[in-house]
Structure formats: C-alpha cells, structure tokens
JSON list of C-alpha atoms in Angstrom, two decimals:
[
{"chain": "A", "resi": 18, "resn": "MET", "atom": "CA", "xyz": [118.88, 76.89, 34.28]},
{"chain": "A", "resi": 19, "resn": "ASP", "atom": "CA", "xyz": [117.93, 73.26, 33.79]},
{"chain": "A", "resi": 20, "resn": "VAL", "atom": "CA", "xyz": [114.67, 72.35, 32.07]},
{"chain": "A", "resi": 21, "resn": "VAL", "atom": "CA", "xyz": [112.93, 71.26, 35.30]},
{"chain": "A", "resi": 22, "resn": "ALA", "atom": "CA", "xyz": [113.84, 74.53, 37.04]},
{"chain": "A", "resi": 23, "resn": "ARG", "atom": "CA", "xyz": [112.66, 76.47, 33.98]},
{"chain": "A", "resi": 24, "resn": "HIS", "atom": "CA", "xyz": [109.26, 74.75, 34.06]},
{"chain": "A", "resi": 25, "resn": "ILE", "atom": "CA", "xyz": [108.90, 75.24, 37.81]},
{"chain": "A", "resi": 26, "resn": "ALA", "atom": "CA", "xyz": [109.68, 78.93, 37.31]},
{"chain": "A", "resi": 27, "resn": "ALA", "atom": "CA", "xyz": [106.90, 79.06, 34.69]},
{"chain": "A", "resi": 28, "resn": "ILE", "atom": "CA", "xyz": [104.49, 77.43, 37.17]},
{"chain": "A", "resi": 29, "resn": "ASP", "atom": "CA", "xyz": [105.52, 79.96, 39.82]},
{"chain": "A", "resi": 30, "resn": "ARG", "atom": "CA", "xyz": [104.88, 82.83, 37.39]},
{"chain": "A", "resi": 31, "resn": "LEU", "atom": "CA", "xyz": [101.48, 81.34, 36.61]},
{"chain": "A", "resi": 32, "resn": "ARG", "atom": "CA", "xyz": [100.68, 81.13, 40.33]},
{"chain": "A", "resi": 33, "resn": "ALA", "atom": "CA", "xyz": [101.72, 84.75, 40.81]},
{"chain": "A", "resi": 34, "resn": "LEU", "atom": "CA", "xyz": [99.12, 85.99, 38.33]},
{"chain": "A", "resi": 35, "resn": "VAL", "atom": "CA", "xyz": [95.93, 87.18, 39.92]},
{"chain": "A", "resi": 36, "resn": "LEU", "atom": "CA", "xyz": [93.19, 84.64, 39.26]},
{"chain": "A", "resi": 37, "resn": "PRO", "atom": "CA", "xyz": [89.92, 86.15, 38.02]},
{"chain": "A", "resi": 38, "resn": "GLU", "atom": "CA", "xyz": [87.20, 86.81, 40.57]},
{"chain": "A", "resi": 39, "resn": "GLU", "atom": "CA", "xyz": [83.73, 85.27, 40.51]},
{"chain": "A", "resi": 40, "resn": "GLY", "atom": "CA", "xyz": [82.34, 85.15, 36.99]},
{"chain": "A", "resi": 41, "resn": "GLY", "atom": "CA", "xyz": [85.82, 85.02, 35.46]},
{"chain": "A", "resi": 42, "resn": "VAL", "atom": "CA", "xyz": [87.66, 82.04, 34.10]},
{"chain": "A", "resi": 43, "resn": "GLY", "atom": "CA", "xyz": [88.96, 81.03, 37.54]},
{"chain": "A", "resi": 44, "resn": "TYR", "atom": "CA", "xyz": [92.09, 79.31, 36.31]},
{"chain": "A", "resi": 45, "resn": "ARG", "atom": "CA", "xyz": [95.19, 79.75, 34.20]},
{"chain": "A", "resi": 46, "resn": "ALA", "atom": "CA", "xyz": [96.80, 77.04, 32.10]},
{"chain": "A", "resi": 47, "resn": "VAL", "atom": "CA", "xyz": [99.98, 76.83, 30.06]},
{"chain": "A", "resi": 48, "resn": "VAL", "atom": "CA", "xyz": [101.79, 74.39, 27.80]},
{"chain": "A", "resi": 49, "resn": "LEU", "atom": "CA", "xyz": [105.22, 74.00, 29.38]},
{"chain": "A", "resi": 50, "resn": "GLU", "atom": "CA", "xyz": [106.62, 71.95, 26.52]},
{"chain": "A", "resi": 51, "resn": "SER", "atom": "CA", "xyz": [105.33, 70.57, 23.21]},
{"chain": "A", "resi": 52, "resn": "SER", "atom": "CA", "xyz": [106.53, 67.81, 20.92]},
{"chain": "A", "resi": 53, "resn": "GLN", "atom": "CA", "xyz": [106.69, 70.42, 18.13]},
{"chain": "A", "resi": 54, "resn": "GLY", "atom": "CA", "xyz": [105.56, 68.67, 14.99]},
{"chain": "A", "resi": 55, "resn": "LEU", "atom": "CA", "xyz": [105.07, 65.12, 16.26]},
{"chain": "A", "resi": 56, "resn": "ARG", "atom": "CA", "xyz": [101.59, 63.89, 15.61]},
{"chain": "A", "resi": 57, "resn": "ALA", "atom": "CA", "xyz": [100.33, 60.41, 14.73]},
{"chain": "A", "resi": 58, "resn": "GLY", "atom": "CA", "xyz": [103.39, 59.45, 12.62]},
{"chain": "A", "resi": 59, "resn": "ASP", "atom": "CA", "xyz": [105.70, 56.71, 13.84]},
{"chain": "A", "resi": 60, "resn": "ALA", "atom": "CA", "xyz": [104.22, 55.05, 16.93]},
{"chain": "A", "resi": 61, "resn": "GLY", "atom": "CA", "xyz": [107.69, 54.11, 18.21]},
{"chain": "A", "resi": 62, "resn": "VAL", "atom": "CA", "xyz": [108.93, 57.70, 18.08]},
{"chain": "A", "resi": 63, "resn": "ARG", "atom": "CA", "xyz": [105.71, 58.95, 19.66]},
{"chain": "A", "resi": 64, "resn": "GLY", "atom": "CA", "xyz": [106.07, 56.36, 22.43]},
{"chain": "A", "resi": 65, "resn": "ARG", "atom": "CA", "xyz": [109.60, 57.55, 23.23]},
{"chain": "A", "resi": 66, "resn": "VAL", "atom": "CA", "xyz": [108.49, 61.19, 23.25]},
{"chain": "A", "resi": 67, "resn": "VAL", "atom": "CA", "xyz": [105.56, 60.37, 25.54]},
{"chain": "A", "resi": 68, "resn": "GLY", "atom": "CA", "xyz": [107.96, 58.52, 27.85]},
{"chain": "A", "resi": 69, "resn": "ASP", "atom": "CA", "xyz": [110.32, 61.49, 27.89]},
{"chain": "A", "resi": 70, "resn": "PHE", "atom": "CA", "xyz": [107.47, 63.87, 28.73]},
{"chain": "A", "resi": 71, "resn": "HIS", "atom": "CA", "xyz": [106.31, 61.61, 31.56]},
{"chain": "A", "resi": 72, "resn": "ALA", "atom": "CA", "xyz": [109.86, 61.48, 32.93]},
{"chain": "A", "resi": 73, "resn": "LEU", "atom": "CA", "xyz": [109.97, 65.28, 32.84]},
{"chain": "A", "resi": 74, "resn": "ARG", "atom": "CA", "xyz": [106.59, 65.46, 34.60]},
{"chain": "A", "resi": 75, "resn": "GLU", "atom": "CA", "xyz": [107.90, 63.11, 37.30]},
{"chain": "A", "resi": 76, "resn": "ALA", "atom": "CA", "xyz": [111.02, 65.25, 37.77]},
{"chain": "A", "resi": 77, "resn": "ILE", "atom": "CA", "xyz": [108.89, 68.37, 38.16]},
{"chain": "A", "resi": 78, "resn": "ALA", "atom": "CA", "xyz": [106.57, 66.51, 40.53]},
{"chain": "A", "resi": 79, "resn": "GLY", "atom": "CA", "xyz": [109.53, 65.45, 42.65]},
{"chain": "A", "resi": 80, "resn": "ARG", "atom": "CA", "xyz": [110.59, 69.06, 43.15]},
{"chain": "A", "resi": 81, "resn": "LEU", "atom": "CA", "xyz": [107.06, 70.27, 43.81]},
{"chain": "A", "resi": 82, "resn": "ASP", "atom": "CA", "xyz": [106.56, 67.37, 46.25]},
{"chain": "A", "resi": 83, "resn": "GLU", "atom": "CA", "xyz": [109.48, 68.79, 48.22]},
{"chain": "A", "resi": 84, "resn": "ARG", "atom": "CA", "xyz": [107.67, 72.12, 48.37]},
{"chain": "A", "resi": 85, "resn": "TRP", "atom": "CA", "xyz": [104.08, 71.02, 49.08]},
{"chain": "A", "resi": 86, "resn": "GLY", "atom": "CA", "xyz": [104.25, 67.34, 49.97]},
{"chain": "A", "resi": 87, "resn": "GLY", "atom": "CA", "xyz": [103.50, 64.54, 47.59]},
{"chain": "A", "resi": 88, "resn": "GLY", "atom": "CA", "xyz": [100.85, 62.00, 46.89]},
{"chain": "A", "resi": 89, "resn": "PRO", "atom": "CA", "xyz": [99.96, 59.51, 44.23]},
{"chain": "A", "resi": 90, "resn": "GLY", "atom": "CA", "xyz": [99.07, 60.68, 40.74]},
{"chain": "A", "resi": 91, "resn": "TRP", "atom": "CA", "xyz": [95.46, 61.62, 40.28]},
{"chain": "A", "resi": 92, "resn": "GLY", "atom": "CA", "xyz": [93.81, 59.42, 37.61]},
{"chain": "A", "resi": 93, "resn": "GLN", "atom": "CA", "xyz": [91.32, 61.05, 35.27]},
{"chain": "A", "resi": 94, "resn": "VAL", "atom": "CA", "xyz": [89.13, 58.11, 34.20]},
{"chain": "A", "resi": 95, "resn": "THR", "atom": "CA", "xyz": [86.46, 58.79, 36.82]},
{"chain": "A", "resi": 96, "resn": "LEU", "atom": "CA", "xyz": [86.14, 62.40, 35.71]},
{"chain": "A", "resi": 97, "resn": "ARG", "atom": "CA", "xyz": [85.76, 61.31, 32.08]},
{"chain": "A", "resi": 98, "resn": "VAL", "atom": "CA", "xyz": [82.98, 58.91, 33.11]},
{"chain": "A", "resi": 99, "resn": "ARG", "atom": "CA", "xyz": [81.26, 61.67, 35.09]},
{"chain": "A", "resi": 100, "resn": "LEU", "atom": "CA", "xyz": [81.49, 64.01, 32.07]},
{"chain": "A", "resi": 101, "resn": "ALA", "atom": "CA", "xyz": [80.07, 61.30, 29.80]},
{"chain": "A", "resi": 102, "resn": "ARG", "atom": "CA", "xyz": [77.11, 60.95, 32.19]},
{"chain": "A", "resi": 103, "resn": "GLY", "atom": "CA", "xyz": [76.43, 64.67, 31.78]},
{"chain": "A", "resi": 104, "resn": "GLU", "atom": "CA", "xyz": [77.79, 65.87, 35.10]},
{"chain": "A", "resi": 105, "resn": "SER", "atom": "CA", "xyz": [79.16, 69.39, 35.14]},
{"chain": "A", "resi": 106, "resn": "ILE", "atom": "CA", "xyz": [82.89, 69.36, 35.97]},
{"chain": "A", "resi": 107, "resn": "PRO", "atom": "CA", "xyz": [84.51, 72.76, 36.63]},
{"chain": "A", "resi": 108, "resn": "GLU", "atom": "CA", "xyz": [87.44, 74.00, 34.59]},
{"chain": "A", "resi": 109, "resn": "PRO", "atom": "CA", "xyz": [90.30, 73.44, 34.31]},
{"chain": "A", "resi": 110, "resn": "TRP", "atom": "CA", "xyz": [89.55, 69.90, 35.52]},
{"chain": "A", "resi": 111, "resn": "ALA", "atom": "CA", "xyz": [87.08, 69.08, 32.71]},
{"chain": "A", "resi": 112, "resn": "THR", "atom": "CA", "xyz": [89.58, 69.94, 29.98]},
{"chain": "A", "resi": 113, "resn": "LEU", "atom": "CA", "xyz": [92.54, 68.37, 31.76]},
{"chain": "A", "resi": 114, "resn": "CYS", "atom": "CA", "xyz": [90.77, 65.05, 32.24]},
{"chain": "A", "resi": 115, "resn": "LEU", "atom": "CA", "xyz": [90.08, 64.86, 28.51]},
{"chain": "A", "resi": 116, "resn": "ARG", "atom": "CA", "xyz": [93.71, 65.58, 27.61]},
{"chain": "A", "resi": 117, "resn": "ALA", "atom": "CA", "xyz": [95.72, 63.66, 30.23]},
{"chain": "A", "resi": 118, "resn": "ASP", "atom": "CA", "xyz": [95.27, 60.27, 31.87]},
{"chain": "A", "resi": 119, "resn": "GLU", "atom": "CA", "xyz": [96.98, 61.28, 35.10]},
{"chain": "A", "resi": 120, "resn": "LEU", "atom": "CA", "xyz": [97.80, 64.52, 36.86]},
{"chain": "A", "resi": 121, "resn": "ASP", "atom": "CA", "xyz": [100.07, 65.42, 39.72]},
{"chain": "A", "resi": 122, "resn": "VAL", "atom": "CA", "xyz": [98.11, 67.82, 41.91]},
{"chain": "A", "resi": 123, "resn": "TRP", "atom": "CA", "xyz": [99.11, 70.00, 44.87]},
{"chain": "A", "resi": 124, "resn": "GLN", "atom": "CA", "xyz": [97.48, 72.66, 46.97]},
{"chain": "A", "resi": 125, "resn": "GLY", "atom": "CA", "xyz": [99.83, 75.46, 47.93]},
{"chain": "A", "resi": 126, "resn": "GLU", "atom": "CA", "xyz": [99.79, 77.17, 51.30]},
{"chain": "A", "resi": 127, "resn": "ASP", "atom": "CA", "xyz": [97.84, 80.02, 49.68]},
{"chain": "A", "resi": 128, "resn": "GLY", "atom": "CA", "xyz": [94.99, 77.69, 48.69]},
{"chain": "A", "resi": 129, "resn": "VAL", "atom": "CA", "xyz": [95.89, 77.71, 44.98]},
{"chain": "A", "resi": 130, "resn": "TRP", "atom": "CA", "xyz": [95.80, 74.31, 43.29]},
{"chain": "A", "resi": 131, "resn": "VAL", "atom": "CA", "xyz": [98.52, 73.32, 40.83]},
{"chain": "A", "resi": 132, "resn": "ALA", "atom": "CA", "xyz": [98.19, 70.47, 38.34]},
{"chain": "A", "resi": 133, "resn": "VAL", "atom": "CA", "xyz": [100.84, 69.10, 35.99]},
{"chain": "A", "resi": 134, "resn": "GLY", "atom": "CA", "xyz": [100.22, 66.40, 33.40]},
{"chain": "A", "resi": 135, "resn": "VAL", "atom": "CA", "xyz": [101.12, 65.03, 30.00]},
{"chain": "A", "resi": 136, "resn": "ALA", "atom": "CA", "xyz": [98.47, 65.62, 27.33]},
{"chain": "A", "resi": 137, "resn": "ASP", "atom": "CA", "xyz": [98.96, 62.59, 25.12]},
{"chain": "A", "resi": 138, "resn": "ARG", "atom": "CA", "xyz": [95.52, 61.01, 24.76]},
{"chain": "A", "resi": 139, "resn": "ASP", "atom": "CA", "xyz": [94.89, 62.04, 21.14]},
{"chain": "A", "resi": 140, "resn": "VAL", "atom": "CA", "xyz": [97.47, 60.66, 18.71]},
{"chain": "A", "resi": 141, "resn": "GLU", "atom": "CA", "xyz": [96.43, 63.33, 16.19]},
{"chain": "A", "resi": 142, "resn": "ASP", "atom": "CA", "xyz": [97.60, 66.09, 18.55]},
{"chain": "A", "resi": 143, "resn": "GLU", "atom": "CA", "xyz": [101.00, 67.14, 19.81]},
{"chain": "A", "resi": 144, "resn": "VAL", "atom": "CA", "xyz": [102.26, 65.63, 23.03]},
{"chain": "A", "resi": 145, "resn": "GLU", "atom": "CA", "xyz": [102.27, 68.44, 25.59]},
{"chain": "A", "resi": 146, "resn": "LEU", "atom": "CA", "xyz": [103.44, 68.94, 29.14]},
{"chain": "A", "resi": 147, "resn": "VAL", "atom": "CA", "xyz": [100.71, 71.09, 30.66]},
{"chain": "A", "resi": 148, "resn": "ALA", "atom": "CA", "xyz": [100.27, 72.95, 33.92]},
{"chain": "A", "resi": 149, "resn": "ALA", "atom": "CA", "xyz": [97.25, 74.69, 35.40]},
{"chain": "A", "resi": 150, "resn": "VAL", "atom": "CA", "xyz": [96.58, 76.77, 38.50]},
{"chain": "A", "resi": 151, "resn": "THR", "atom": "CA", "xyz": [93.16, 77.37, 40.00]},
{"chain": "A", "resi": 152, "resn": "CYS", "atom": "CA", "xyz": [91.40, 78.17, 43.24]},
{"chain": "A", "resi": 153, "resn": "THR", "atom": "CA", "xyz": [88.82, 75.48, 42.39]},
{"chain": "A", "resi": 154, "resn": "ALA", "atom": "CA", "xyz": [89.52, 72.21, 44.20]},
{"chain": "A", "resi": 155, "resn": "PRO", "atom": "CA", "xyz": [89.59, 69.03, 42.09]},
{"chain": "A", "resi": 156, "resn": "PRO", "atom": "CA", "xyz": [86.10, 67.50, 41.93]}
]
C-alpha cells in the first residue's frame, strides 16, 4: 500500500469511530506522519521536510477531492485573529489553526467534516501531517 493510500485508510478508520455525543470531545485527531526528530536544527533540511509534507498533503487532498469534491485550501489566519480577540473557537478548529497555516477541508455525505494539514508553525516542534474528523462545521 502506498503512503497516500495508507494515510487515507487511517482517515477512514478515524471517520468510522463513533464521535462523542453532546458534552464529549466532539472530534478525533491523529498525526498521520511526523518528522521524527527534526526540530529547529538546519533550516534547509527543515524546509525540505516541510515541502515534502505539503506535497504529501496535496496528494491526499487530490484523492479526497475525488471522493467529496474539492475546493481551495482553507487559510487559518482569520481564526488566529479571532482567537487573539478572545472569541471562542470550537475544537478541533482552535487547535488546528494554531498548528497549521492552511487546511484542506471536506464534508462527507454523512455530515462528518475532515481536515488535513501540515503542522509546521513552531520550529521548535516536529513537522506533522495531521488529520481531524468532527461533526462541528468550521467556524
């Protein structure tokens, strides 16, 4: 199984889990892939890794676009501004906007939202390909 198919299978498994009812978390999130040991270090190496992760995200997005239709990436700057102003942003969107600059987002036929992004905003952290599923629409 190629890496894109493996990650899509992980997203499908995540979608198959029952999401908690009212009062529960309301979402599930997973790290699909991590840079495993790369932190601040060499900026050139980090830049290549970030580029590779974005290419992988785009490949996954292409396949999920075939399933649910596509659209432009969803930028996170506005959500960060709203958070900074003290607005309450529901999870997983609040956390995702702090970790990734852009998300690919889809709503499945069952009403479940899927988001995929590259968490690369903090050079002190690992670069991660992340996915989340939720019944809460993006704000």
